[in-house]
PDB file of C-alpha atoms in Angstrom:
ATOM      1  CA  UNK A 455     -13.912  33.823  33.644  1.00 46.00           C
ATOM      2  CA  UNK A 456     -15.553  31.351  36.253  1.00 53.00           C
ATOM      3  CA  UNK A 457     -16.697  33.199  38.886  1.00 53.00           C
ATOM      4  CA  UNK A 458     -18.281  35.438  36.218  1.00 53.00           C
ATOM      5  CA  UNK A 459     -15.482  37.703  36.786  1.00 61.00           C
ATOM      6  CA  UNK A 460     -16.808  38.502  40.353  1.00 61.00           C
ATOM      7  CA  UNK A 461     -13.693  37.969  42.213  1.00 59.00           C
ATOM      8  CA  UNK A 462     -11.745  40.522  40.097  1.00 73.00           C
ATOM      9  CA  UNK A 463     -13.951  43.207  40.727  1.00 81.00           C
ATOM     10  CA  UNK A 464     -13.729  42.590  44.129  1.00 83.00           C
ATOM     11  CA  UNK A 465     -10.017  42.600  44.491  1.00 90.00           C
ATOM     12  CA  UNK A 466      -9.970  45.897  41.975  1.00 91.00           C
ATOM     13  CA  UNK A 467     -13.263  47.702  43.722  1.00 87.00           C
ATOM     14  CA  UNK A 468     -13.039  46.976  47.341  1.00 85.00           C
ATOM     15  CA  UNK A 469      -9.564  45.244  48.282  1.00 91.00           C
ATOM     16  CA  UNK A 470      -6.950  47.403  46.041  1.00 94.00           C
ATOM     17  CA  UNK A 471      -8.543  50.490  47.713  1.00 91.00           C
ATOM     18  CA  UNK A 472      -8.408  49.632  51.625  1.00 91.00           C
ATOM     19  CA  UNK A 473      -4.191  48.590  50.510  1.00 96.00           C
ATOM     20  CA  UNK A 474      -4.089  51.976  49.102  1.00 96.00           C
ATOM     21  CA  UNK A 475      -5.486  54.016  51.871  1.00 94.00           C
ATOM     22  CA  UNK A 476      -2.715  51.846  54.442  1.00 96.00           C
ATOM     23  CA  UNK A 477      -0.387  52.519  51.772  1.00 98.00           C
ATOM     24  CA  UNK A 478      -1.160  56.169  52.571  1.00 97.00           C
ATOM     25  CA  UNK A 479      -1.491  56.195  56.071  1.00 97.00           C
ATOM     26  CA  UNK A 480       2.040  53.974  57.173  1.00 97.00           C
ATOM     27  CA  UNK A 481       1.269  54.433  60.756  1.00 96.00           C
ATOM     28  CA  UNK A 482      -2.361  52.554  60.294  1.00 94.00           C
ATOM     29  CA  UNK A 483      -2.807  48.919  60.773  1.00 92.00           C
ATOM     30  CA  UNK A 484      -5.242  46.239  60.087  1.00 89.00           C
ATOM     31  CA  UNK A 485      -6.334  42.762  59.925  1.00 89.00           C
ATOM     32  CA  UNK A 486      -7.138  41.520  56.930  1.00 90.00           C
ATOM     33  CA  UNK A 487      -9.303  37.998  56.574  1.00 88.00           C
ATOM     34  CA  UNK A 488      -9.257  35.996  53.192  1.00 89.00           C
ATOM     35  CA  UNK A 489      -9.273  33.133  51.816  1.00 90.00           C
ATOM     36  CA  UNK A 490      -6.573  31.628  49.502  1.00 93.00           C
ATOM     37  CA  UNK A 491      -8.655  31.538  46.330  1.00 93.00           C
ATOM     38  CA  UNK A 492      -8.506  35.346  46.307  1.00 93.00           C
ATOM     39  CA  UNK A 493      -4.130  35.456  46.973  1.00 96.00           C
ATOM     40  CA  UNK A 494      -4.376  32.876  43.797  1.00 95.00           C
ATOM     41  CA  UNK A 495      -6.803  35.251  41.180  1.00 94.00           C
ATOM     42  CA  UNK A 496      -4.359  38.139  42.557  1.00 96.00           C
ATOM     43  CA  UNK A 497      -1.795  35.685  41.596  1.00 96.00           C
ATOM     44  CA  UNK A 498      -2.917  35.320  38.370  1.00 94.00           C
ATOM     45  CA  UNK A 499      -4.623  38.438  36.979  1.00 94.00           C
ATOM     46  CA  UNK A 500      -3.611  41.184  39.664  1.00 96.00           C
ATOM     47  CA  UNK A 501       0.080  40.659  40.556  1.00 97.00           C
ATOM     48  CA  UNK A 502       0.476  44.823  40.903  1.00 97.00           C
ATOM     49  CA  UNK A 503      -1.929  44.959  43.421  1.00 97.00           C
ATOM     50  CA  UNK A 504      -0.608  41.545  44.926  1.00 98.00           C
ATOM     51  CA  UNK A 505       3.020  43.068  45.187  1.00 98.00           C
ATOM     52  CA  UNK A 506       0.967  46.523  47.108  1.00 98.00           C
ATOM     53  CA  UNK A 507      -0.475  43.302  49.992  1.00 98.00           C
ATOM     54  CA  UNK A 508       3.004  41.526  50.485  1.00 98.00           C
ATOM     55  CA  UNK A 509       4.611  45.110  50.909  1.00 98.00           C
ATOM     56  CA  UNK A 510       1.718  45.975  53.629  1.00 98.00           C
ATOM     57  CA  UNK A 511       2.465  42.517  54.996  1.00 98.00           C
ATOM     58  CA  UNK A 512       6.378  42.913  55.154  1.00 97.00           C
ATOM     59  CA  UNK A 513       5.917  46.292  56.805  1.00 97.00           C
ATOM     60  CA  UNK A 514       3.352  44.730  59.804  1.00 97.00           C
ATOM     61  CA  UNK A 515       1.266  46.931  58.601  1.00 97.00           C
ATOM     62  CA  UNK A 516      -1.475  44.164  57.770  1.00 97.00           C
ATOM     63  CA  UNK A 517      -1.831  41.214  59.881  1.00 96.00           C
ATOM     64  CA  UNK A 518      -2.898  38.112  57.216  1.00 96.00           C
ATOM     65  CA  UNK A 519      -5.707  36.104  58.385  1.00 93.00           C
ATOM     66  CA  UNK A 520      -7.033  32.784  56.991  1.00 91.00           C
ATOM     67  CA  UNK A 521      -7.905  29.333  57.839  1.00 88.00           C
ATOM     68  CA  UNK A 522      -8.979  28.497  54.026  1.00 86.00           C
ATOM     69  CA  UNK A 523      -8.803  28.219  50.346  1.00 88.00           C
ATOM     70  CA  UNK A 524     -12.329  28.731  49.201  1.00 85.00           C
ATOM     71  CA  UNK A 525     -15.052  29.729  50.968  1.00 75.00           C
ATOM     72  CA  UNK A 526     -16.653  26.220  52.653  1.00 68.00           C
ATOM     73  CA  UNK A 527     -18.264  25.894  56.406  1.00 67.00           C
ATOM     74  CA  UNK A 528     -15.510  24.513  57.936  1.00 66.00           C
ATOM     75  CA  UNK A 529     -17.529  22.498  60.496  1.00 66.00           C
ATOM     76  CA  UNK A 530     -20.155  21.217  57.407  1.00 68.00           C
ATOM     77  CA  UNK A 531     -17.000  18.889  56.216  1.00 69.00           C
ATOM     78  CA  UNK A 532     -14.685  16.134  57.423  1.00 79.00           C
ATOM     79  CA  UNK A 533     -11.210  16.753  58.581  1.00 82.00           C
ATOM     80  CA  UNK A 534      -9.703  15.027  55.835  1.00 87.00           C
ATOM     81  CA  UNK A 535     -11.492  17.941  53.656  1.00 85.00           C
ATOM     82  CA  UNK A 536     -10.285  20.450  56.117  1.00 85.00           C
ATOM     83  CA  UNK A 537      -6.683  19.343  55.951  1.00 87.00           C
ATOM     84  CA  UNK A 538      -6.566  19.503  52.493  1.00 90.00           C
ATOM     85  CA  UNK A 539      -8.329  22.830  52.210  1.00 88.00           C
ATOM     86  CA  UNK A 540      -5.434  24.288  54.626  1.00 89.00           C
ATOM     87  CA  UNK A 541      -2.722  22.480  52.517  1.00 92.00           C
ATOM     88  CA  UNK A 542      -3.861  24.773  49.517  1.00 94.00           C
ATOM     89  CA  UNK A 543      -4.091  27.377  51.465  1.00 94.00           C
ATOM     90  CA  UNK A 544      -0.244  27.428  53.011  1.00 94.00           C
ATOM     91  CA  UNK A 545       0.315  26.288  49.508  1.00 96.00           C
ATOM     92  CA  UNK A 546      -1.179  29.769  47.555  1.00 97.00           C
ATOM     93  CA  UNK A 547       0.066  31.718  50.368  1.00 97.00           C
ATOM     94  CA  UNK A 548       3.668  30.937  50.281  1.00 97.00           C
ATOM     95  CA  UNK A 549       3.780  30.614  46.522  1.00 97.00           C
ATOM     96  CA  UNK A 550       2.501  34.199  46.702  1.00 97.00           C
ATOM     97  CA  UNK A 551       5.801  35.053  49.684  1.00 97.00           C
ATOM     98  CA  UNK A 552       2.781  35.774  52.006  1.00 98.00           C
ATOM     99  CA  UNK A 553       2.947  34.980  55.978  1.00 96.00           C
ATOM    100  CA  UNK A 554      -0.555  34.146  57.771  1.00 95.00           C
ATOM    101  CA  UNK A 555      -1.490  35.584  61.187  1.00 95.00           C
ATOM    102  CA  UNK A 556      -1.768  33.076  63.994  1.00 95.00           C
ATOM    103  CA  UNK A 557      -5.275  33.877  64.846  1.00 93.00           C
ATOM    104  CA  UNK A 558      -8.225  32.600  62.665  1.00 89.00           C
ATOM    105  CA  UNK A 559     -11.531  34.212  62.454  1.00 86.00           C
ATOM    106  CA  UNK A 560     -14.197  31.480  63.405  1.00 78.00           C
ATOM    107  CA  UNK A 561     -17.167  33.865  60.809  1.00 71.00           C
ATOM    108  CA  UNK A 562     -20.494  33.046  59.910  1.00 66.00           C
ATOM    109  CA  UNK A 563     -21.226  30.856  62.855  1.00 65.00           C
ATOM    110  CA  UNK A 564     -18.045  28.202  61.967  1.00 75.00           C
ATOM    111  CA  UNK A 565     -16.669  27.651  65.931  1.00 77.00           C
ATOM    112  CA  UNK A 566     -16.645  24.137  66.776  1.00 76.00           C
ATOM    113  CA  UNK A 567     -14.272  22.401  68.747  1.00 77.00           C
ATOM    114  CA  UNK A 568     -12.703  20.304  66.191  1.00 81.00           C
ATOM    115  CA  UNK A 569     -11.308  24.190  64.837  1.00 83.00           C
ATOM    116  CA  UNK A 570      -8.566  24.148  67.287  1.00 87.00           C
ATOM    117  CA  UNK A 571      -6.664  21.151  66.735  1.00 89.00           C
ATOM    118  CA  UNK A 572      -6.416  21.391  62.447  1.00 88.00           C
ATOM    119  CA  UNK A 573      -5.573  25.321  63.426  1.00 89.00           C
ATOM    120  CA  UNK A 574      -3.010  24.345  66.043  1.00 92.00           C
ATOM    121  CA  UNK A 575      -1.205  21.861  63.362  1.00 90.00           C
ATOM    122  CA  UNK A 576      -1.159  24.914  60.959  1.00 89.00           C
ATOM    123  CA  UNK A 577       0.477  27.645  64.387  1.00 92.00           C
ATOM    124  CA  UNK A 578      -2.923  29.182  64.185  1.00 93.00           C
ATOM    125  CA  UNK A 579      -3.943  29.006  67.854  1.00 94.00           C
ATOM    126  CA  UNK A 580      -5.363  32.144  68.403  1.00 94.00           C
ATOM    127  CA  UNK A 581      -9.374  31.660  67.559  1.00 91.00           C
ATOM    128  CA  UNK A 582     -11.287  34.588  66.855  1.00 89.00           C
ATOM    129  CA  UNK A 583     -15.178  33.845  68.283  1.00 87.00           C
ATOM    130  CA  UNK A 584     -17.606  36.599  66.260  1.00 85.00           C
ATOM    131  CA  UNK A 585     -19.883  38.015  69.726  1.00 86.00           C
ATOM    132  CA  UNK A 586     -23.008  37.119  68.376  1.00 85.00           C
ATOM    133  CA  UNK A 587     -21.868  33.139  67.631  1.00 84.00           C
ATOM    134  CA  UNK A 588     -20.893  33.581  71.381  1.00 86.00           C
ATOM    135  CA  UNK A 589     -24.090  34.978  72.810  1.00 87.00           C
ATOM    136  CA  UNK A 590     -26.385  32.622  70.402  1.00 85.00           C
ATOM    137  CA  UNK A 591     -24.484  29.836  72.125  1.00 83.00           C
ATOM    138  CA  UNK A 592     -23.701  31.082  75.832  1.00 86.00           C
ATOM    139  CA  UNK A 593     -26.559  34.145  75.837  1.00 89.00           C
ATOM    140  CA  UNK A 594     -27.094  33.467  79.882  1.00 91.00           C
ATOM    141  CA  UNK A 595     -23.166  34.225  80.485  1.00 90.00           C
ATOM    142  CA  UNK A 596     -23.038  36.711  77.737  1.00 87.00           C
ATOM    143  CA  UNK A 597     -22.781  40.117  79.771  1.00 86.00           C
ATOM    144  CA  UNK A 598     -20.432  39.178  81.915  1.00 86.00           C
ATOM    145  CA  UNK A 599     -18.516  36.121  80.267  1.00 86.00           C
ATOM    146  CA  UNK A 600     -14.509  37.353  80.294  1.00 84.00           C
ATOM    147  CA  UNK A 601     -13.289  37.917  76.445  1.00 86.00           C
ATOM    148  CA  UNK A 602     -10.578  35.051  76.550  1.00 87.00           C
ATOM    149  CA  UNK A 603     -11.260  31.334  76.967  1.00 87.00           C
ATOM    150  CA  UNK A 604      -8.671  28.390  76.841  1.00 91.00           C
ATOM    151  CA  UNK A 605      -9.365  25.542  74.437  1.00 89.00           C
ATOM    152  CA  UNK A 606      -6.771  22.464  73.767  1.00 88.00           C
ATOM    153  CA  UNK A 607      -4.021  25.058  74.248  1.00 89.00           C
ATOM    154  CA  UNK A 608      -5.632  27.864  72.007  1.00 92.00           C
ATOM    155  CA  UNK A 609      -6.432  31.042  72.598  1.00 93.00           C
ATOM    156  CA  UNK A 610     -10.402  31.819  72.044  1.00 91.00           C
ATOM    157  CA  UNK A 611     -10.637  36.068  71.885  1.00 89.00           C
ATOM    158  CA  UNK A 612     -14.195  36.846  72.042  1.00 88.00           C
ATOM    159  CA  UNK A 613     -13.990  39.580  68.801  1.00 86.00           C
ATOM    160  CA  UNK A 614     -16.245  42.715  68.626  1.00 84.00           C
ATOM    161  CA  UNK A 615     -17.960  42.460  71.876  1.00 85.00           C
ATOM    162  CA  UNK A 616     -16.097  45.236  74.201  1.00 83.00           C
ATOM    163  CA  UNK A 617     -15.335  44.817  77.859  1.00 82.00           C
ATOM    164  CA  UNK A 618     -14.485  46.534  80.601  1.00 82.00           C
ATOM    165  CA  UNK A 619     -12.922  45.329  84.103  1.00 79.00           C
ATOM    166  CA  UNK A 620     -10.000  46.398  86.175  1.00 77.00           C
ATOM    167  CA  UNK A 621      -7.910  43.829  84.410  1.00 79.00           C
ATOM    168  CA  UNK A 622      -8.497  44.714  80.969  1.00 77.00           C
ATOM    169  CA  UNK A 623     -10.346  46.737  79.039  1.00 81.00           C
ATOM    170  CA  UNK A 624     -11.247  45.973  75.325  1.00 79.00           C
ATOM    171  CA  UNK A 625     -13.011  47.994  72.542  1.00 80.00           C
ATOM    172  CA  UNK A 626     -13.302  48.061  68.648  1.00 76.00           C
ATOM    173  CA  UNK A 627     -13.643  50.667  66.532  1.00 71.00           C
ATOM    174  CA  UNK A 628     -14.813  48.232  63.395  1.00 68.00           C
ATOM    175  CA  UNK A 629     -15.283  44.764  63.135  1.00 70.00           C
ATOM    176  CA  UNK A 630     -16.948  43.670  60.072  1.00 67.00           C
ATOM    177  CA  UNK A 631     -16.714  42.552  56.097  1.00 64.00           C
ATOM    178  CA  UNK A 632     -14.033  44.895  54.792  1.00 61.00           C
ATOM    179  CA  UNK A 633     -16.005  45.711  51.989  1.00 61.00           C
ATOM    180  CA  UNK A 634     -18.258  47.472  53.516  1.00 65.00           C
ATOM    181  CA  UNK A 635     -15.166  49.847  54.782  1.00 63.00           C
ATOM    182  CA  UNK A 636     -14.265  50.762  50.786  1.00 62.00           C
ATOM    183  CA  UNK A 637     -17.378  51.201  49.733  1.00 60.00           C
TER     184      UNK A 637
END
């Protein structure tokens, strides 16, 4: 295996138990973020697990979030590379019979103004900006900043940080890598 079997182990040992937990509890809902490559690996090596994911997505028990075909630094590549990555993602997801959420998760410091137009071109107009990245970029405003902004017609939501005002209250029960939940 080109990846040394790590993708297979991650799917079987970490990902499938989360799907099984959701299937056992049909009133529970979860947002899952993954790369298109993971979907492709499931198509090739784990079709039963992909069927579980598809069932949960079709039943709206899982919201599937993705912005790239394989792990990459979105902001480290020219626009054309990101467009091609997203084209591969779109094709892989369509071939698997899955649908993506209009949300993207700008993880690991990967948020910049260039992300919004590429995401919008693919119907993804809700950009999740992690609280730690917002804090790094806007420390002085962190404690008083509202949880929602607008950028070129897309909504930017600060995720992982609670917020309480007279108009709205936001709280998070779990926001981190899914492997932590499964293990």
